[in-house]
CSV table of C-alpha atoms and ligand atoms in Angstrom, one decimal:
chain,number,residue,atom,x,y,z
A,1,MET,CA,-0.3,0.0,0.3
A,2,ASN,CA,1.6,3.3,-1.1
A,3,ASP,CA,1.2,6.4,1.2
A,4,LEU,CA,-1.7,7.5,-1.3
A,5,ASP,CA,-3.7,4.3,-0.3
A,6,GLN,CA,-3.0,5.0,3.0
A,7,LEU,CA,-4.8,8.4,3.1
A,8,VAL,CA,-7.5,6.8,1.5
A,9,SER,CA,-7.7,4.7,4.4
A,10,ALA,CA,-7.2,7.3,7.1
A,11,ALA,CA,-10.3,9.6,5.1
A,12,GLN,CA,-12.6,6.7,5.2
A,13,ALA,CA,-11.8,5.8,8.6
A,14,GLU,CA,-12.4,9.2,9.9
A,15,PHE,CA,-15.4,9.6,7.7
A,16,ASP,CA,-16.7,6.1,8.7
A,17,ALA,CA,-16.3,6.9,12.0
A,18,ALA,CA,-17.9,11.0,12.0
A,19,PRO,CA,-21.4,10.1,14.0
A,20,THR,CA,-22.7,13.5,12.7
A,21,PRO,CA,-22.9,15.6,9.3
A,22,ALA,CA,-21.4,18.3,10.8
A,23,GLU,CA,-18.3,16.1,12.2
A,24,LEU,CA,-18.5,14.4,8.8
A,25,GLU,CA,-17.8,18.0,7.7
A,26,ASN,CA,-14.8,18.7,9.9
A,27,ALA,CA,-13.4,15.5,9.0
A,28,LYS,CA,-13.5,16.5,5.5
A,29,ALA,CA,-11.7,19.8,6.2
A,30,ARG,CA,-8.8,17.6,7.7
A,31,PHE,CA,-8.1,15.9,3.8
A,32,LEU,CA,-10.0,18.3,1.1
A,33,GLY,CA,-9.9,22.1,2.9
A,34,LYS,CA,-7.5,24.3,2.1
A,35,SER,CA,-5.0,23.1,4.8
A,36,GLY,CA,-6.2,19.9,4.4
A,37,ARG,CA,-3.8,16.8,4.0
A,38,VAL,CA,-4.7,16.5,0.1
A,39,THR,CA,-4.3,20.0,-0.5
A,40,ASP,CA,-0.7,19.8,0.9
A,41,LEU,CA,0.4,17.0,-1.6
A,42,LEU,CA,-1.0,19.1,-4.2
A,43,LYS,CA,1.1,22.1,-3.0
A,44,GLY,CA,4.1,19.6,-2.7
A,45,LEU,CA,3.6,19.5,-6.3
A,46,ALA,CA,5.4,22.8,-7.2
A,47,THR,CA,8.6,21.6,-5.6
A,48,LEU,CA,8.8,18.3,-8.3
A,49,PRO,CA,10.9,18.2,-11.2
A,50,PRO,CA,8.5,18.4,-14.7
A,51,GLU,CA,8.8,15.0,-15.7
A,52,GLN,CA,7.2,13.7,-12.4
A,53,LYS,CA,4.7,16.5,-12.1
A,54,LYS,CA,2.3,15.0,-14.6
A,55,SER,CA,2.1,11.4,-13.3
A,56,ARG,CA,1.9,12.8,-9.8
A,57,GLY,CA,-0.5,14.8,-10.3
A,58,ALA,CA,-2.5,12.4,-12.3
A,59,GLU,CA,-2.4,10.2,-9.2
A,60,ILE,CA,-3.3,12.7,-6.5
A,61,ASN,CA,-6.2,13.8,-8.6
A,62,GLN,CA,-7.6,10.2,-8.7
A,63,LEU,CA,-6.8,10.0,-4.7
A,64,LYS,CA,-8.6,13.3,-4.4
A,65,ALA,CA,-11.9,11.7,-6.3
A,66,ARG,CA,-11.6,8.7,-4.1
A,67,ILE,CA,-11.8,10.2,-1.2
A,68,GLU,CA,-14.7,12.7,-2.4
A,69,ALA,CA,-16.8,9.2,-3.1
A,70,ALA,CA,-15.8,7.9,0.2
A,71,LEU,CA,-17.3,11.6,1.9
A,72,GLN,CA,-20.2,11.5,-0.7
A,73,SER,CA,-21.0,7.9,0.2
A,74,ARG,CA,-21.0,8.4,3.8
A,75,ARG,CA,-22.9,12.1,3.5
A,76,GLU,CA,-25.3,9.6,2.2
A,77,SER,CA,-25.5,7.1,4.9
A,78,LEU,CA,-25.8,9.2,7.8
A,79,ALA,CA,-28.7,11.5,5.7
A,80,GLU,CA,-30.4,7.8,5.3
A,81,SER,CA,-29.8,7.2,9.2
A,82,GLU,CA,-30.9,10.3,10.3
A,83,LEU,CA,-34.0,9.7,8.0
A,84,GLN,CA,-35.0,6.8,9.4
A,85,ALA,CA,-34.4,8.0,13.1
A,86,GLN,CA,-36.9,10.6,12.5
A,87,LEU,CA,-39.0,8.5,11.0
A,88,ARG,CA,-39.0,6.2,14.1
A,89,ALA,CA,-39.8,9.4,15.9
A,90,GLU,CA,-42.7,10.5,14.4
A,91,ALA,CA,-44.3,6.8,13.7
A,92,LEU,CA,-48.0,7.1,13.9
A,93,ASP,CA,-49.7,3.7,14.8
A,94,ILE,CA,-52.6,3.7,12.6
A,95,THR,CA,-54.0,1.1,13.6
A,96,LEU,CA,-54.8,2.4,16.8
A,97,PRO,CA,-58.4,2.7,17.3
A,98,GLY,CA,-59.7,6.4,17.2
A,99,ARG,CA,-61.2,8.1,20.5
A,100,ARG,CA,-64.9,7.9,19.7
A,101,ARG,CA,-67.0,11.0,20.7
A,102,GLY,CA,-70.0,9.2,22.7
A,103,THR,CA,-73.5,9.4,21.7
A,104,GLY,CA,-75.9,10.8,24.2
A,105,GLY,CA,-79.5,9.7,24.5
A,106,LEU,CA,-82.5,10.5,26.4
A,107,HIS,CA,-82.6,9.7,30.2
A,108,PRO,CA,-85.7,7.1,30.6
A,109,VAL,CA,-87.4,9.3,32.7
A,110,SER,CA,-87.2,12.4,30.0
A,111,ARG,CA,-88.3,9.8,27.4
A,112,THR,CA,-91.2,8.6,29.8
A,113,ILE,CA,-92.3,12.4,30.3
A,114,GLU,CA,-91.8,12.9,26.7
A,115,ARG,CA,-94.3,9.9,26.3
A,116,ILE,CA,-97.0,11.1,28.3
A,117,GLU,CA,-97.0,14.7,26.9
A,118,ALA,CA,-97.7,12.3,23.3
A,119,ILE,CA,-100.2,11.0,24.9
A,120,PHE,CA,-102.4,13.5,26.8
A,121,ALA,CA,-101.4,16.0,23.5
A,122,SER,CA,-103.4,13.8,21.5
A,123,MET,CA,-106.1,13.8,24.0
A,124,GLY,CA,-106.8,18.0,23.5
A,125,PHE,CA,-104.3,18.7,26.6
A,126,ASP,CA,-102.0,21.7,26.9
A,127,VAL,CA,-98.7,20.9,28.6
A,128,ALA,CA,-97.4,23.7,30.8
A,129,GLU,CA,-94.1,24.1,32.8
A,130,GLY,CA,-93.7,26.0,36.0
A,131,PRO,CA,-91.2,27.0,38.9
A,132,GLU,CA,-89.0,24.5,40.4
A,133,ILE,CA,-89.2,27.0,43.4
A,134,GLU,CA,-92.7,28.0,44.6
A,135,THR,CA,-94.2,30.3,47.2
A,136,ASP,CA,-95.7,29.2,49.9
A,137,TRP,CA,-99.0,30.3,48.9
A,138,MET,CA,-98.9,28.2,45.4
A,139,ASN,CA,-97.5,25.2,47.4
A,140,PHE,CA,-99.5,25.0,50.2
A,141,THR,CA,-101.9,27.3,50.8
A,142,ALA,CA,-103.8,28.0,47.6
A,143,LEU,CA,-104.5,24.5,47.5
A,144,ASN,CA,-106.8,24.3,50.6
A,145,SER,CA,-103.4,23.8,52.9
A,146,PRO,CA,-104.1,26.8,55.3
A,147,LYS,CA,-101.0,27.6,57.3
A,148,ASN,CA,-100.5,25.5,60.3
A,149,HIS,CA,-102.9,22.6,59.2
A,150,PRO,CA,-101.9,18.8,59.7
A,151,ALA,CA,-102.4,18.1,56.2
A,152,ARG,CA,-99.2,20.2,55.5
A,153,SER,CA,-97.4,17.6,57.2
A,154,MET,CA,-97.8,15.0,54.6
A,155,GLN,CA,-95.2,16.4,52.8
A,156,ASP,CA,-91.4,17.2,54.4
A,157,THR,CA,-90.2,20.1,52.7
A,158,PHE,CA,-87.4,21.9,51.4
A,159,TYR,CA,-87.5,25.3,52.2
A,160,VAL,CA,-85.3,28.1,50.8
A,161,ASP,CA,-83.3,31.0,51.9
A,162,LEU,CA,-85.7,33.5,50.2
A,163,LYS,CA,-88.9,35.4,51.5
A,164,ASP,CA,-92.1,35.4,49.1
A,165,ALA,CA,-94.3,39.1,49.2
A,166,GLU,CA,-96.1,38.0,51.9
A,167,GLY,CA,-93.0,37.1,53.4
A,168,ALA,CA,-93.2,33.4,53.9
A,169,TRP,CA,-90.5,31.0,53.2
A,170,MET,CA,-90.0,30.0,49.8
A,171,ASN,CA,-89.9,26.1,49.5
A,172,LEU,CA,-88.9,23.5,46.7
A,173,ARG,CA,-92.3,22.9,45.0
A,174,THR,CA,-93.3,19.6,46.5
A,175,HIS,CA,-95.3,18.8,44.3
A,176,THR,CA,-96.7,19.7,40.5
A,177,SER,CA,-99.7,21.0,42.1
A,178,PRO,CA,-99.2,24.7,42.1
A,179,MET,CA,-99.0,24.8,39.0
A,180,GLN,CA,-102.9,24.2,38.5
A,181,VAL,CA,-103.0,27.4,40.5
A,182,ARG,CA,-101.0,28.9,38.2
A,183,TYR,CA,-102.3,27.6,34.6
A,184,ALA,CA,-106.0,28.0,36.0
A,185,MET,CA,-105.7,31.7,36.9
A,186,ALA,CA,-103.7,32.7,34.0
A,187,HIS,CA,-106.7,30.6,31.9
A,188,ALA,CA,-109.5,32.6,33.9
A,189,ALA,CA,-107.8,35.7,33.3
A,190,LYS,CA,-107.2,35.5,29.7
A,191,TYR,CA,-110.8,34.6,29.1
A,192,ARG,CA,-112.3,36.5,31.6
A,193,GLY,CA,-115.8,37.8,30.3
A,194,VAL,CA,-116.1,34.6,27.6
A,195,ASP,CA,-119.0,33.1,28.2
A,196,PRO,CA,-118.6,30.0,28.0
A,197,MET,CA,-115.0,29.9,29.3
A,198,PRO,CA,-113.3,27.2,27.4
A,199,GLU,CA,-112.1,24.1,29.2
A,200,ILE,CA,-109.0,23.8,31.1
A,201,ARG,CA,-107.1,20.6,29.6
A,202,VAL,CA,-103.4,20.6,30.7
A,203,ILE,CA,-100.6,18.5,32.3
A,204,ALA,CA,-97.4,19.9,33.8
A,205,PRO,CA,-94.5,17.8,34.2
A,206,GLY,CA,-91.8,18.4,36.1
A,207,ARG,CA,-89.0,18.4,39.5
A,208,THR,CA,-90.5,17.9,42.8
A,209,TYR,CA,-88.5,18.0,46.3
A,210,ARG,CA,-88.9,16.4,49.4
A,211,VAL,CA,-86.9,15.5,52.3
A,212,ASP,CA,-87.0,11.6,52.0
A,213,SER,CA,-84.3,9.1,50.5
A,214,ASP,CA,-84.5,5.2,50.3
A,215,ALA,CA,-84.8,2.9,48.0
A,216,THR,CA,-88.2,3.9,46.5
A,217,HIS,CA,-87.9,7.8,47.2
A,218,SER,CA,-85.1,10.3,46.3
A,219,PRO,CA,-85.1,13.7,47.5
A,220,MET,CA,-85.2,14.9,43.8
A,221,PHE,CA,-88.8,13.1,41.9
A,222,HIS,CA,-90.6,13.7,39.0
A,223,GLN,CA,-94.5,14.3,39.0
A,224,CYS,CA,-96.8,15.4,36.3
A,225,GLU,CA,-99.5,17.0,37.6
A,226,GLY,CA,-103.3,17.4,34.9
A,227,LEU,CA,-106.3,19.4,35.4
A,228,TRP,CA,-109.4,18.9,33.6
A,229,ILE,CA,-112.1,21.8,34.6
A,230,GLY,CA,-115.6,22.3,32.4
A,231,ALA,CA,-118.9,22.8,33.1
A,232,ASN,CA,-119.6,19.1,33.6
A,233,VAL,CA,-116.5,17.4,34.1
A,234,SER,CA,-116.9,13.9,36.4
A,235,PHE,CA,-115.1,10.8,37.7
A,236,LYS,CA,-116.1,9.1,34.9
A,237,ASP,CA,-114.6,11.3,32.5
A,238,LEU,CA,-111.3,10.8,35.1
A,239,LYS,CA,-111.8,7.1,34.3
A,240,VAL,CA,-112.4,7.1,30.6
A,241,VAL,CA,-109.6,9.3,30.1
A,242,PHE,CA,-106.8,7.8,32.6
A,243,ALA,CA,-107.7,4.1,31.1
A,244,ASP,CA,-106.4,5.6,28.0
A,245,PHE,CA,-104.0,6.9,28.9
A,246,VAL,CA,-102.5,3.6,30.8
A,247,ARG,CA,-103.5,1.7,27.7
A,248,GLN,CA,-101.5,3.5,25.6
A,249,PHE,CA,-98.6,3.9,27.8
A,250,PHE,CA,-98.0,0.3,28.6
A,251,GLU,CA,-99.5,-0.5,24.9
A,252,THR,CA,-101.7,-3.1,26.7
A,253,ASP,CA,-105.7,-3.6,27.0
A,254,ASP,CA,-105.2,-6.4,29.7
A,255,PHE,CA,-105.1,-4.5,33.3
A,256,ASP,CA,-107.5,-3.3,35.5
A,257,VAL,CA,-108.1,0.0,36.8
A,258,ARG,CA,-109.4,1.3,40.6
A,259,PHE,CA,-109.9,3.9,42.7
A,260,ARG,CA,-109.3,3.8,46.0
A,261,PRO,CA,-111.2,6.2,48.5
A,262,SER,CA,-108.1,8.7,49.9
A,263,PHE,CA,-107.7,12.2,51.0
A,264,PHE,CA,-105.8,15.1,49.4
A,265,PRO,CA,-106.8,18.7,50.8
A,266,PHE,CA,-107.0,20.1,47.4
A,267,THR,CA,-109.7,17.3,46.0
A,268,GLU,CA,-113.1,16.6,47.2
A,269,PRO,CA,-113.7,13.4,47.2
A,270,SER,CA,-110.4,12.1,46.6
A,271,ALA,CA,-109.4,8.7,45.1
A,272,GLU,CA,-105.6,7.1,44.2
A,273,ILE,CA,-105.7,5.4,41.2
A,274,ASP,CA,-104.6,1.9,41.1
A,275,ILE,CA,-103.7,-0.3,38.1
A,276,ALA,CA,-103.1,-4.2,37.9
A,277,PHE,CA,-102.1,-6.0,34.8
A,278,ARG,CA,-103.7,-9.3,34.3
A,279,SER,CA,-100.6,-11.0,32.9
A,280,GLY,CA,-96.9,-10.7,32.3
A,281,PRO,CA,-94.4,-10.7,35.6
A,282,LEU,CA,-96.3,-8.0,37.5
A,283,ALA,CA,-100.1,-9.4,36.8
A,284,GLY,CA,-102.3,-9.6,39.8
A,285,ARG,CA,-100.3,-7.0,41.8
A,286,TRP,CA,-102.3,-3.5,42.6
A,287,LEU,CA,-99.7,-0.7,41.6
A,288,GLU,CA,-100.6,3.1,42.9
A,289,VAL,CA,-100.0,5.3,40.0
A,290,ALA,CA,-101.9,8.5,40.5
A,291,GLY,CA,-103.4,10.9,43.4
A,292,SER,CA,-106.8,12.3,41.8
A,293,GLY,CA,-109.8,13.8,43.2
A,294,GLN,CA,-112.5,16.6,42.2
A,295,VAL,CA,-110.9,19.7,42.5
A,296,HIS,CA,-112.4,21.2,46.1
A,297,PRO,CA,-114.6,24.0,45.2
A,298,ASN,CA,-112.1,26.4,48.1
A,299,VAL,CA,-109.4,25.8,45.1
A,300,VAL,CA,-111.5,26.5,42.4
A,301,ARG,CA,-112.5,30.2,44.0
A,302,ASN,CA,-108.7,30.4,44.4
A,303,PHE,CA,-108.4,29.2,40.6
A,304,GLY,CA,-110.5,32.7,39.9
A,305,LEU,CA,-113.3,30.8,39.0
A,306,ASP,CA,-116.8,30.2,40.5
A,307,PRO,CA,-117.0,26.5,42.0
A,308,GLU,CA,-120.7,26.2,40.7
A,309,ARG,CA,-120.0,26.5,37.5
A,310,HIS,CA,-116.8,25.1,36.8
A,311,ILE,CA,-115.9,21.4,38.2
A,312,GLY,CA,-113.5,19.0,36.8
A,313,PHE,CA,-110.8,16.8,38.5
A,314,ALA,CA,-107.1,17.0,39.0
A,315,PHE,CA,-104.7,13.8,39.2
A,316,GLY,CA,-100.7,13.8,40.0
A,317,MET,CA,-98.8,11.2,38.8
A,318,GLY,CA,-94.9,9.7,38.9
A,319,PRO,CA,-93.2,9.6,35.6
A,320,ASP,CA,-90.2,7.9,37.8
A,321,ARG,CA,-92.6,5.1,38.5
A,322,LEU,CA,-94.3,4.7,35.9
A,323,ALA,CA,-90.4,4.6,34.0
A,324,MET,CA,-89.6,1.9,36.2
A,325,LEU,CA,-92.6,-0.1,35.9
A,326,ARG,CA,-92.3,0.3,31.6
A,327,TYR,CA,-88.2,-0.9,31.7
A,328,GLY,CA,-88.6,-3.2,34.7
A,329,ILE,CA,-85.9,-1.2,36.9
A,330,ASP,CA,-86.8,-1.8,40.7
A,331,ASP,CA,-84.6,0.6,42.7
A,332,LEU,CA,-85.5,4.4,42.2
A,333,ARG,CA,-81.7,5.3,43.2
A,334,LEU,CA,-80.5,4.0,40.0
A,335,MET,CA,-82.4,7.1,37.9
A,336,PHE,CA,-80.6,9.5,39.7
A,337,ASP,CA,-76.9,8.2,40.3
A,338,GLY,CA,-75.9,9.1,36.6
A,339,ASP,CA,-74.2,6.3,35.8
A,340,LEU,CA,-73.5,5.6,32.0
A,341,ARG,CA,-73.2,1.7,32.4
A,342,PHE,CA,-77.2,1.9,33.3
A,343,LEU,CA,-78.5,5.2,31.6
A,344,SER,CA,-76.5,3.7,28.3
A,345,GLN,CA,-79.1,0.9,28.1
A,346,PHE,CA,-81.7,3.6,26.9
A,347,ARG,CA,-80.3,4.8,24.1
B,401,DAH,N1,-100.1,16.3,45.2
B,401,DAH,C1,-99.9,14.9,45.2
B,401,DAH,C2,-98.7,14.6,46.1
B,401,DAH,O1,-98.2,15.2,45.6
B,401,DAH,C3,-100.7,14.3,44.0
B,401,DAH,C4,-101.9,14.5,43.6
B,401,DAH,C5,-103.1,14.4,44.5
B,401,DAH,C6,-102.0,15.3,42.7
B,401,DAH,C7,-104.2,14.4,43.9
B,401,DAH,C8,-103.9,15.7,42.3
B,401,DAH,C9,-104.8,15.2,42.7
B,401,DAH,O2,-104.1,16.6,41.0
B,401,DAH,O3,-105.8,15.8,42.8
B,401,DAH,O4,-99.0,13.7,46.6
């Protein structure tokens, strides 16, 4: 191996040892730069006699070409490994499943309320909504529960740190019944002087609150109020309407309805409405589904109407209970825990 071959091997070794493009360029300078070893050789040509110059010059040029080739190939391999490293670093695993945006669904109680609304709307009932923070008068007094009357203790009330215009504590409504009063008062005002007054036919679903919590009671629950007032509306109409509702709601004819005498301050007479399916898992068991009654004359007076001329019935039922019966749910608390494993079954 002559001196030139050694120089090529030396360059090759230094190029191969350069770990980065920058260090490779430094190594290049040591051979091909201004004061590099190849440049020194070319400068040395000047000292040679003319007859040697030509052949030595050709050899050095060849050497230079071999070193440049070695440099180029190292440049390419460094660029290639840099590219590979970058590809590795930026790799996307396209086999990873995407993150889905879950589809929402209506809560079983919302579905039930929508169902109740659709059925009563088909029977000519309006749908009304009202406030959940209620005055003492609307929630109790107007419904024939005077202050200090024992009937008020049927409902364990949440009071709110707020007083109404009469100085009474406001409450979280304990039932949707105050909506009878709000709706009927507005109706009476709207049709004042119109004779005969158009009938009142309304349901009012919504949230209600009581100090109560166990497997069958939640401090927040739902009710749906119903009110039908006309010149001559009676229990027979209530029975027909309610049975028709049950038939449509549960999609069956195979049940019995009974009215069981009861007491509510705002109705007289009052009755619980029970139903019993004749077949299926609940066959033969009487299930209480609503309270009801003929609206008390005092309450009709509070509507702003004459109880001698306006008569009718009211009922209040529990959409939570109806949802549980319809879907076969046995613990009310499941409804309000917000557990998606439960809720997603109703999507
Ligand atoms: N408000 C009653 C309750 O919460 C339910 C009720 C009973 C409503 C009889 C009515 C009715 O409209 O007529 O227990």
